PDB file of C-alpha atoms and ligand atoms in Angstrom:
ATOM      1  CA  MET A   1      92.137  95.126  87.824  1.00  0.00           C
ATOM      2  CA  LEU A   2      95.137  93.160  88.793  1.00  0.00           C
ATOM      3  CA  VAL A   3      95.547  92.893  92.599  1.00  0.00           C
ATOM      4  CA  THR A   4      99.064  92.593  94.001  1.00  0.00           C
ATOM      5  CA  THR A   5      99.652  91.441  97.539  1.00  0.00           C
ATOM      6  CA  VAL A   6     102.489  89.888  99.618  1.00  0.00           C
ATOM      7  CA  ASP A   7     102.424  87.122 102.108  1.00  0.00           C
ATOM      8  CA  LYS A   8     103.916  87.456 105.570  1.00  0.00           C
ATOM      9  CA  ASN A   9     107.355  86.458 104.127  1.00  0.00           C
ATOM     10  CA  GLY A  10     107.197  89.193 101.436  1.00  0.00           C
ATOM     11  CA  ARG A  11     106.434  86.741  98.540  1.00  0.00           C
ATOM     12  CA  ILE A  12     104.646  88.577  95.700  1.00  0.00           C
ATOM     13  CA  ASN A  13     101.222  87.479  94.449  1.00  0.00           C
ATOM     14  CA  ALA A  14      99.044  88.937  91.584  1.00  0.00           C
ATOM     15  CA  ALA A  15      95.553  88.000  90.577  1.00  0.00           C
ATOM     16  CA  PRO A  16      92.971  89.499  88.258  1.00  0.00           C
ATOM     17  CA  MET A  17      89.748  90.522  90.001  1.00  0.00           C
ATOM     18  CA  SER A  18      86.848  91.930  88.003  1.00  0.00           C
ATOM     19  CA  PHE A  19      84.260  92.153  90.862  1.00  0.00           C
ATOM     20  CA  VAL A  20      85.451  95.629  91.799  1.00  0.00           C
ATOM     21  CA  MET A  21      83.684  98.825  92.973  1.00  0.00           C
ATOM     22  CA  PRO A  22      84.555 102.195  94.580  1.00  0.00           C
ATOM     23  CA  VAL A  23      82.555 102.483  97.799  1.00  0.00           C
ATOM     24  CA  GLU A  24      83.591 105.785  99.441  1.00  0.00           C
ATOM     25  CA  MET A  25      84.964 109.118  98.028  1.00  0.00           C
ATOM     26  CA  ASP A  26      86.521 110.706 101.059  1.00  0.00           C
ATOM     27  CA  PRO A  27      88.677 108.951 102.244  1.00  0.00           C
ATOM     28  CA  PRO A  28      88.655 106.884  98.958  1.00  0.00           C
ATOM     29  CA  ILE A  29      87.694 103.228  99.563  1.00  0.00           C
ATOM     30  CA  LEU A  30      87.865 100.622  96.862  1.00  0.00           C
ATOM     31  CA  ALA A  31      86.356  97.065  97.317  1.00  0.00           C
ATOM     32  CA  PHE A  32      86.545  93.825  95.474  1.00  0.00           C
ATOM     33  CA  SER A  33      85.086  90.428  95.999  1.00  0.00           C
ATOM     34  CA  THR A  34      87.157  87.299  96.207  1.00  0.00           C
ATOM     35  CA  SER A  35      86.940  83.703  97.135  1.00  0.00           C
ATOM     36  CA  TYR A  36      88.050  82.683 100.639  1.00  0.00           C
ATOM     37  CA  GLU A  37      90.524  80.281  99.151  1.00  0.00           C
ATOM     38  CA  SER A  38      92.399  82.818  97.003  1.00  0.00           C
ATOM     39  CA  ASP A  39      95.988  83.585  97.829  1.00  0.00           C
ATOM     40  CA  THR A  40      95.027  87.288  97.446  1.00  0.00           C
ATOM     41  CA  TYR A  41      92.610  86.920 100.430  1.00  0.00           C
ATOM     42  CA  ARG A  42      95.045  84.902 102.471  1.00  0.00           C
ATOM     43  CA  ASN A  43      97.775  87.469 101.897  1.00  0.00           C
ATOM     44  CA  ILE A  44      95.557  90.383 102.781  1.00  0.00           C
ATOM     45  CA  SER A  45      94.498  88.615 105.959  1.00  0.00           C
ATOM     46  CA  GLU A  46      98.145  88.367 106.964  1.00  0.00           C
ATOM     47  CA  THR A  47      99.246  91.849 105.913  1.00  0.00           C
ATOM     48  CA  GLY A  48      96.188  94.070 105.585  1.00  0.00           C
ATOM     49  CA  GLU A  49      97.564  95.550 102.320  1.00  0.00           C
ATOM     50  CA  PHE A  50      97.025  95.364  98.562  1.00  0.00           C
ATOM     51  CA  VAL A  51      97.614  97.259  95.355  1.00  0.00           C
ATOM     52  CA  ALA A  52      94.885  97.712  92.740  1.00  0.00           C
ATOM     53  CA  ASN A  53      96.586  97.971  89.269  1.00  0.00           C
ATOM     54  CA  LEU A  54      94.533  99.197  86.339  1.00  0.00           C
ATOM     55  CA  VAL A  55      94.486  96.694  83.500  1.00  0.00           C
ATOM     56  CA  THR A  56      94.586  97.845  79.908  1.00  0.00           C
ATOM     57  CA  ALA A  57      94.078  96.118  76.552  1.00  0.00           C
ATOM     58  CA  GLU A  58      97.770  96.126  76.068  1.00  0.00           C
ATOM     59  CA  VAL A  59      98.369  93.625  78.927  1.00  0.00           C
ATOM     60  CA  LYS A  60      95.246  91.434  78.613  1.00  0.00           C
ATOM     61  CA  LYS A  61      97.222  88.285  77.845  1.00  0.00           C
ATOM     62  CA  GLN A  62      99.633  88.742  80.823  1.00  0.00           C
ATOM     63  CA  MET A  63      96.661  89.591  83.137  1.00  0.00           C
ATOM     64  CA  TYR A  64      94.994  86.344  82.050  1.00  0.00           C
ATOM     65  CA  ILE A  65      98.100  84.338  82.842  1.00  0.00           C
ATOM     66  CA  CYS A  66      98.093  85.879  86.308  1.00  0.00           C
ATOM     67  CA  GLY A  67      94.561  84.358  86.733  1.00  0.00           C
ATOM     68  CA  ARG A  68      95.866  80.719  86.375  1.00  0.00           C
ATOM     69  CA  SER A  69      96.016  78.691  89.531  1.00  0.00           C
ATOM     70  CA  PHE A  70      99.673  78.635  90.649  1.00  0.00           C
ATOM     71  CA  PRO A  71     100.701  77.198  94.030  1.00  0.00           C
ATOM     72  CA  ARG A  72     100.981  79.722  96.887  1.00  0.00           C
ATOM     73  CA  GLY A  73     104.258  81.616  96.935  1.00  0.00           C
ATOM     74  CA  VAL A  74     104.543  81.711  93.035  1.00  0.00           C
ATOM     75  CA  ASN A  75     105.024  85.269  91.684  1.00  0.00           C
ATOM     76  CA  GLU A  76     102.434  85.418  88.908  1.00  0.00           C
ATOM     77  CA  LEU A  77     103.949  88.669  87.625  1.00  0.00           C
ATOM     78  CA  GLU A  78     107.252  86.775  86.841  1.00  0.00           C
ATOM     79  CA  LYS A  79     105.184  83.941  85.130  1.00  0.00           C
ATOM     80  CA  ALA A  80     103.323  86.494  82.977  1.00  0.00           C
ATOM     81  CA  GLY A  81     106.545  88.535  82.088  1.00  0.00           C
ATOM     82  CA  LEU A  82     105.162  91.582  83.926  1.00  0.00           C
ATOM     83  CA  HIS A  83     107.458  93.990  85.975  1.00  0.00           C
ATOM     84  CA  TRP A  84     106.933  95.493  89.412  1.00  0.00           C
ATOM     85  CA  GLU A  85     108.308  98.308  91.411  1.00  0.00           C
ATOM     86  CA  PRO A  86     108.126  99.246  95.146  1.00  0.00           C
ATOM     87  CA  SER A  87     105.047 101.054  96.376  1.00  0.00           C
ATOM     88  CA  LYS A  88     105.237 104.239  98.440  1.00  0.00           C
ATOM     89  CA  LYS A  89     103.210 103.312 101.485  1.00  0.00           C
ATOM     90  CA  VAL A  90     102.415  99.538 101.247  1.00  0.00           C
ATOM     91  CA  LYS A  91     104.567  96.393 100.943  1.00  0.00           C
ATOM     92  CA  PRO A  92     102.834  94.925  97.784  1.00  0.00           C
ATOM     93  CA  PRO A  93     104.522  96.263  94.711  1.00  0.00           C
ATOM     94  CA  GLY A  94     102.874  98.199  91.773  1.00  0.00           C
ATOM     95  CA  VAL A  95     102.786  96.622  88.324  1.00  0.00           C
ATOM     96  CA  VAL A  96     104.950  98.792  85.988  1.00  0.00           C
ATOM     97  CA  GLU A  97     102.850  97.956  82.850  1.00  0.00           C
ATOM     98  CA  CYS A  98      99.600  99.116  84.500  1.00  0.00           C
ATOM     99  CA  PRO A  99      99.057 102.887  84.124  1.00  0.00           C
ATOM    100  CA  ALA A 100      97.689 103.411  87.629  1.00  0.00           C
ATOM    101  CA  ASN A 101      98.572 101.616  90.895  1.00  0.00           C
ATOM    102  CA  LEU A 102      96.310 102.326  93.847  1.00  0.00           C
ATOM    103  CA  GLU A 103      97.976 101.434  97.096  1.00  0.00           C
ATOM    104  CA  CYS A 104      95.328 100.225  99.664  1.00  0.00           C
ATOM    105  CA  LYS A 105      95.219  99.456 103.374  1.00  0.00           C
ATOM    106  CA  LEU A 106      92.441  97.020 104.550  1.00  0.00           C
ATOM    107  CA  GLU A 107      89.533  98.918 106.047  1.00  0.00           C
ATOM    108  CA  TRP A 108      86.838  96.312 106.404  1.00  0.00           C
ATOM    109  CA  THR A 109      85.529  92.953 104.985  1.00  0.00           C
ATOM    110  CA  HIS A 110      82.070  91.591 104.399  1.00  0.00           C
ATOM    111  CA  GLU A 111      81.584  87.897 104.383  1.00  0.00           C
ATOM    112  CA  GLY A 112      79.302  86.316 101.851  1.00  0.00           C
ATOM    113  CA  PRO A 113      78.580  82.528 101.513  1.00  0.00           C
ATOM    114  CA  GLU A 114      81.374  81.940  98.994  1.00  0.00           C
ATOM    115  CA  TYR A 115      83.000  85.245  98.440  1.00  0.00           C
ATOM    116  CA  ILE A 116      84.294  87.924 100.704  1.00  0.00           C
ATOM    117  CA  VAL A 117      84.223  91.634 100.013  1.00  0.00           C
ATOM    118  CA  VAL A 118      87.581  93.258 100.819  1.00  0.00           C
ATOM    119  CA  ALA A 119      87.568  97.047 101.173  1.00  0.00           C
ATOM    120  CA  GLY A 120      90.764  99.094 101.233  1.00  0.00           C
ATOM    121  CA  ARG A 121      91.489 102.783 101.850  1.00  0.00           C
ATOM    122  CA  VAL A 122      93.627 104.185  99.021  1.00  0.00           C
ATOM    123  CA  VAL A 123      96.616 105.599 100.852  1.00  0.00           C
ATOM    124  CA  ALA A 124      98.739 106.426  97.788  1.00  0.00           C
ATOM    125  CA  MET A 125      98.606 106.425  94.123  1.00  0.00           C
ATOM    126  CA  ASN A 126     101.003 106.031  91.257  1.00  0.00           C
ATOM    127  CA  VAL A 127      99.631 107.372  87.975  1.00  0.00           C
ATOM    128  CA  ARG A 128     101.738 107.208  84.881  1.00  0.00           C
ATOM    129  CA  LYS A 129     102.185 110.052  82.500  1.00  0.00           C
ATOM    130  CA  GLY A 130      99.371 110.273  79.951  1.00  0.00           C
ATOM    131  CA  THR A 131      96.915 108.323  82.066  1.00  0.00           C
ATOM    132  CA  LEU A 132      94.838 111.316  83.084  1.00  0.00           C
ATOM    133  CA  ARG A 133      93.361 114.222  80.943  1.00  0.00           C
ATOM    134  CA  ALA A 134      91.594 117.134  82.649  1.00  0.00           C
ATOM    135  CA  GLY A 135      91.555 115.099  85.867  1.00  0.00           C
ATOM    136  CA  LYS A 136      89.778 112.104  84.189  1.00  0.00           C
ATOM    137  CA  LEU A 137      91.091 108.724  82.889  1.00  0.00           C
ATOM    138  CA  ASN A 138      92.298 109.336  79.335  1.00  0.00           C
ATOM    139  CA  VAL A 139      90.585 106.279  77.943  1.00  0.00           C
ATOM    140  CA  GLU A 140      91.528 106.865  74.336  1.00  0.00           C
ATOM    141  CA  GLN A 141      95.069 106.657  75.382  1.00  0.00           C
ATOM    142  CA  VAL A 142      94.921 104.150  78.161  1.00  0.00           C
ATOM    143  CA  LYS A 143      92.183 101.678  76.858  1.00  0.00           C
ATOM    144  CA  PRO A 144      91.153 100.216  80.161  1.00  0.00           C
ATOM    145  CA  LEU A 145      89.830  96.684  79.975  1.00  0.00           C
ATOM    146  CA  LEU A 146      86.445  95.613  81.484  1.00  0.00           C
ATOM    147  CA  HIS A 147      85.699  91.993  82.082  1.00  0.00           C
ATOM    148  CA  LEU A 148      82.472  90.776  80.335  1.00  0.00           C
ATOM    149  CA  SER A 149      82.643  87.022  81.052  1.00  0.00           C
ATOM    150  CA  GLY A 150      85.054  84.061  80.536  1.00  0.00           C
ATOM    151  CA  LYS A 151      87.570  85.205  78.016  1.00  0.00           C
ATOM    152  CA  SER A 152      85.482  88.138  76.741  1.00  0.00           C
ATOM    153  CA  PHE A 153      86.363  91.759  77.572  1.00  0.00           C
ATOM    154  CA  ILE A 154      85.283  95.326  76.743  1.00  0.00           C
ATOM    155  CA  ILE A 155      87.923  97.835  75.732  1.00  0.00           C
ATOM    156  CA  GLY A 156      87.057 101.315  76.970  1.00  0.00           C
ATOM    157  CA  ASP A 157      88.378 103.522  74.204  1.00  0.00           C
ATOM    158  CA  HIS A 158      86.042 106.563  74.085  1.00  0.00           C
ATOM    159  CA  THR A 159      83.761 108.566  76.322  1.00  0.00           C
ATOM    160  CA  THR A 160      80.399 110.146  75.760  1.00  0.00           C
ATOM    161  CA  GLU A 161      78.897 113.201  77.529  1.00  0.00           C
ATOM    162  CA  LEU A 162      75.277 113.970  78.536  1.00  0.00           C
TER     163      LEU A 162
HETATM  164  C1  FMN B 201      89.423  88.306  84.002  1.00  0.00           C
HETATM  165  C2  FMN B 201      89.369  87.591  85.382  1.00  0.00           C
HETATM  166  C3  FMN B 201      88.668  88.155  86.417  1.00  0.00           C
HETATM  167  C4  FMN B 201      88.583  87.495  87.599  1.00  0.00           C
HETATM  168  N1  FMN B 201      87.865  88.054  88.621  1.00  0.00           N
HETATM  169  C5  FMN B 201      87.911  87.535  89.903  1.00  0.00           C
HETATM  170  C6  FMN B 201      87.171  88.146  90.996  1.00  0.00           C
HETATM  171  O1  FMN B 201      86.655  89.212  90.865  1.00  0.00           O
HETATM  172  N2  FMN B 201      87.234  87.513  92.169  1.00  0.00           N
HETATM  173  C7  FMN B 201      87.853  86.352  92.313  1.00  0.00           C
HETATM  174  O2  FMN B 201      87.883  85.747  93.416  1.00  0.00           O
HETATM  175  N3  FMN B 201      88.501  85.650  91.282  1.00  0.00           N
HETATM  176  C8  FMN B 201      88.543  86.282  90.095  1.00  0.00           C
HETATM  177  N4  FMN B 201      89.147  85.726  89.059  1.00  0.00           N
HETATM  178  C9  FMN B 201      89.882  84.456  89.283  1.00  0.00           C
HETATM  179  C10 FMN B 201      91.151  84.654  90.109  1.00  0.00           C
HETATM  180  O3  FMN B 201      91.997  85.586  89.411  1.00  0.00           O
HETATM  181  C11 FMN B 201      91.936  83.264  90.155  1.00  0.00           C
HETATM  182  O4  FMN B 201      91.108  82.349  90.858  1.00  0.00           O
HETATM  183  C12 FMN B 201      93.354  83.406  90.572  1.00  0.00           C
HETATM  184  O5  FMN B 201      93.945  82.160  90.441  1.00  0.00           O
HETATM  185  C13 FMN B 201      93.368  83.708  92.042  1.00  0.00           C
HETATM  186  O6  FMN B 201      94.707  83.984  92.326  1.00  0.00           O
HETATM  187  P1  FMN B 201      95.334  83.922  93.814  1.00  0.00           P
HETATM  188  O7  FMN B 201      95.015  82.585  94.375  1.00  0.00           O
HETATM  189  O8  FMN B 201      96.775  84.065  93.571  1.00  0.00           O
HETATM  190  O9  FMN B 201      94.727  85.052  94.581  1.00  0.00           O
HETATM  191  C14 FMN B 201      89.231  86.338  87.876  1.00  0.00           C
HETATM  192  C15 FMN B 201      89.948  85.768  86.781  1.00  0.00           C
HETATM  193  C16 FMN B 201      90.062  86.372  85.576  1.00  0.00           C
HETATM  194  C17 FMN B 201      90.897  85.694  84.467  1.00  0.00           C
END
């Protein structure tokens, strides 16, 4: 996913994070793991908010550009040619090119030796038309991207039923 945050002055930041997991259903809590040095973590420490944007195959190159190391305060979305729009309940914006934007408020953190797990309660969602089918992610349409390693990714383009 692509995590958008703002610092205390409202400057936008975006970074890809692949160490992600849902941890609670009700209320929904989403967690990801990030380095203590990331601007993403610094911004969340300042504001207690982030938006998790679903990354698709269509924006893989732009997402990768957001992963480059830019100085604090640089808006990676601008560098990558991505667009953003105001969120409903949090200050960080949603990424327009991403089919789902999950607005989160910091719930808890868990400190590891080099990485910190940041868990946020999903307080609002922006899901674009065609993203869901029968209440599930329409993967054939959306083609979500899963990070394998380095520059390798898995494109989720079909489902299987038991
Ligand atoms: C596909 C991809 C997945 C990544 N996943 C993570 C991750 O899960 N946690 C993390 O700390 N950094 C991850 N990174 C590295 C950060 O995105 C990178 O260090 C970025 O510059 C951090 O940006 P920030 O300082 O603006 O927060 C990933 C990079 C890429 C390209």
